[in-house]
Short mmCIF file of C-alpha atoms in Angstrom, two decimals:
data_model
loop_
_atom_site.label_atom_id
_atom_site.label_comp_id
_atom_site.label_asym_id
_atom_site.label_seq_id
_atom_site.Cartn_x
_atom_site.Cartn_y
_atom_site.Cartn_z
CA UNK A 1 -5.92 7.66 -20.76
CA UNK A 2 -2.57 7.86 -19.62
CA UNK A 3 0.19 8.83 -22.08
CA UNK A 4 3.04 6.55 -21.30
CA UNK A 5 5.60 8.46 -23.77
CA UNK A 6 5.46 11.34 -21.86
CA UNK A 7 5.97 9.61 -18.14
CA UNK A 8 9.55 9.68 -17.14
CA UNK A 9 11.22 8.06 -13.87
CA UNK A 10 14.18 9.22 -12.59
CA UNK A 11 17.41 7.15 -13.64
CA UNK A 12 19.05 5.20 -10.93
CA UNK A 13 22.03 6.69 -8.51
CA UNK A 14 24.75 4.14 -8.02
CA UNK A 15 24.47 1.29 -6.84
CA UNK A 16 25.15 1.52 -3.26
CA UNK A 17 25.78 -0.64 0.28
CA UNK A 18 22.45 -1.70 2.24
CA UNK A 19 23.81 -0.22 4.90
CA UNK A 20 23.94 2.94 3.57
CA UNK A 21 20.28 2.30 2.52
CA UNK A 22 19.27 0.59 5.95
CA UNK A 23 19.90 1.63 9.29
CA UNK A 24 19.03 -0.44 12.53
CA UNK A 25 20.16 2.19 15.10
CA UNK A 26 17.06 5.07 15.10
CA UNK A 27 19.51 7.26 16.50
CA UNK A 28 21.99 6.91 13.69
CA UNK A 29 22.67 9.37 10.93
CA UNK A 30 23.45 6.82 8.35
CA UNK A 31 21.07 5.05 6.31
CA UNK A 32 17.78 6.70 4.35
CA UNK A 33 15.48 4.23 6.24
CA UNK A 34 15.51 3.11 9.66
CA UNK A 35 14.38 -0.69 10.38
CA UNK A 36 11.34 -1.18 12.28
CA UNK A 37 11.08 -4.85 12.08
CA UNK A 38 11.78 -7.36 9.85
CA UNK A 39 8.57 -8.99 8.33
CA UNK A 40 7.36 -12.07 5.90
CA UNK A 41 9.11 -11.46 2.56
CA UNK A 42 5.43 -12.76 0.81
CA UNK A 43 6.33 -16.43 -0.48
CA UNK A 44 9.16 -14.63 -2.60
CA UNK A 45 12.26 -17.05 -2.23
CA UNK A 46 15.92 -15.65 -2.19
CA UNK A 47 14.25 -11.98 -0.49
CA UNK A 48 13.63 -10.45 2.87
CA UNK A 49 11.52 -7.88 3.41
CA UNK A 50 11.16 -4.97 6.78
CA UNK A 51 8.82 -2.20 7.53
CA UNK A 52 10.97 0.90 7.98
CA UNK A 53 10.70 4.38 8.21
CA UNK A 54 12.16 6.65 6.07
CA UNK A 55 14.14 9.47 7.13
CA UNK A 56 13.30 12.13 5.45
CA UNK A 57 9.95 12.98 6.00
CA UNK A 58 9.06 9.88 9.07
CA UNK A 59 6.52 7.50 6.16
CA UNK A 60 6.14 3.75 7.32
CA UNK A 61 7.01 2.07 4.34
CA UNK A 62 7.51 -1.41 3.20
CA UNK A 63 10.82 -2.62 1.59
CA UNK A 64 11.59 -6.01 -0.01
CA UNK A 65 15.22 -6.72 -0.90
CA UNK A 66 15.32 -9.36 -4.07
CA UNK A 67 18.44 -10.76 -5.28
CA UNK A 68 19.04 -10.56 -8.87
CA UNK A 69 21.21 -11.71 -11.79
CA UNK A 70 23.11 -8.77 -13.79
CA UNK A 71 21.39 -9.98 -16.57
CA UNK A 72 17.87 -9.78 -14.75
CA UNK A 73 18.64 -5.87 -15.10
CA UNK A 74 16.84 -4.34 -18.31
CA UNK A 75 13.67 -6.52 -16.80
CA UNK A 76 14.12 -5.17 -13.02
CA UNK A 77 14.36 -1.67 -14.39
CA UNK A 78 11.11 -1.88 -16.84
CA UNK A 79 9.29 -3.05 -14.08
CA UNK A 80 9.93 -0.71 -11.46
CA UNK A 81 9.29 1.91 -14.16
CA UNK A 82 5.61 0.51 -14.07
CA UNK A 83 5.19 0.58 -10.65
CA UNK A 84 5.97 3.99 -10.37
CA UNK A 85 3.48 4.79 -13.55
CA UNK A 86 0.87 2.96 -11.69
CA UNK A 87 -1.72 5.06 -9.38
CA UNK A 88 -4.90 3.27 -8.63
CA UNK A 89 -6.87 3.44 -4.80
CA UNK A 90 -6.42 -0.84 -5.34
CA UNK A 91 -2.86 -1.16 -5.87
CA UNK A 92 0.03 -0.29 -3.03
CA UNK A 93 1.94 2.22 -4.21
CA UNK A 94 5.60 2.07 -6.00
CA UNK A 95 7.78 4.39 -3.54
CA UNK A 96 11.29 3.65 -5.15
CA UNK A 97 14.27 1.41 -5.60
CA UNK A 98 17.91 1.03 -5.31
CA UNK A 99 20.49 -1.19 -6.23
CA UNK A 100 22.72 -2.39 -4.00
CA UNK A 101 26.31 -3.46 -4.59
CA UNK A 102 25.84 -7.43 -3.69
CA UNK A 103 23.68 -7.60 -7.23
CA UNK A 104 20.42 -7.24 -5.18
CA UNK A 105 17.50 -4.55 -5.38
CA UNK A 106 15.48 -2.98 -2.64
CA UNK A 107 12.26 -1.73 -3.63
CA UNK A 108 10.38 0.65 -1.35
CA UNK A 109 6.02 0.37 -1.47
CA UNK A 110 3.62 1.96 0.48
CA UNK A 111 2.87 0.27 3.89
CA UNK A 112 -0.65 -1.88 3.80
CA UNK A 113 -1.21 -1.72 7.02
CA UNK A 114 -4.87 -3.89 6.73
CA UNK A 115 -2.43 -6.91 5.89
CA UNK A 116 -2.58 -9.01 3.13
CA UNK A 117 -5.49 -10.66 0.56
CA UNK A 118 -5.15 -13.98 1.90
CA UNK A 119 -5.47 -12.82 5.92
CA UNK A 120 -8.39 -10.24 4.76
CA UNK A 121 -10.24 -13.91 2.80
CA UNK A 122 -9.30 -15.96 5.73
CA UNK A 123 -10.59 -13.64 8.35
CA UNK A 124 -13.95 -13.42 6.46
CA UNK A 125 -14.56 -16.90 5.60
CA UNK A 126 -14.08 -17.38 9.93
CA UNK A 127 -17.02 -14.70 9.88
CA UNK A 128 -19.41 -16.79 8.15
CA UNK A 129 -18.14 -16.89 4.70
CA UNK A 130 -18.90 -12.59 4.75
CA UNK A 131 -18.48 -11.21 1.15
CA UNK A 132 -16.52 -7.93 0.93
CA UNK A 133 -19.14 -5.18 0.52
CA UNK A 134 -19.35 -3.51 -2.89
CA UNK A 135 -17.13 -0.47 -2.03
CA UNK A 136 -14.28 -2.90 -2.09
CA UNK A 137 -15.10 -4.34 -5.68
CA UNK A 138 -11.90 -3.50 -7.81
CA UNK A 139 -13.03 -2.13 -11.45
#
């Protein structure tokens, strides 16, 4: 059992441009992600989300920018501290997040490449109605 007192994230730079987060030129130096392509935000109004790279070390990650209230902030913050606590083979994985100066945060997640719960459902049930096998059960 995990001992949450002892778990610490790191505390957030500065809020800072998107464009110094994002970069749409893969030859530029600025940015700490380069855009791939721009992608379904997930039903999330008020967001947009991309695939992108990120520079450092080349990892195909997803990003999803949400636009927040200042007062949203204590809330935004405990949360992304759980995603980063969180490691399980079921759940996409908390990279990290930044605030930007236009009161919005971008929040960086492991790439699920297989797509998403309702296109995995939707692909079985035109298969026949095929249940997932039992090395997919979550528990």
């Amino acid at each position: 059992m995990a001992n949450w007192e002892s778990l610490t994230v790191p505390a957030a730079p500065e809020p800072m441009s998107l464009d110094e987060i994002l970069s749409r030129d893969p030859f530029g130096t600025d940015g700490l992600y380069e855009v791939e392509k721009e992608v379904p935000s997930g039903g999330y109004p008020f967001s947009k989300a991309w695939l992108v790279r990120r520079k450092s070390d080349a990892k195909l990650l997803f990003a999803r920018l949400h636009k927040w209230e200042p007062e949203w902030l204590q809330e935004v913050e405990a949360q992304s501290q759980s995603l980063a606590c969180c490691r399980h083979f079921a759940v996409v994985r908390y990279e990290e997040s930044f605030e930007t100066t236009a009161s919005e945060v971008l929040i960086t997640m492991e790439h699920a490449g297989g797509g998403n719960l309702r296109t995995r459902i939707r692909s079985r049930s035109a298969e026949d109605f095929r249940y997932f096998d039992e090395e997919h059960d979550v528990g």
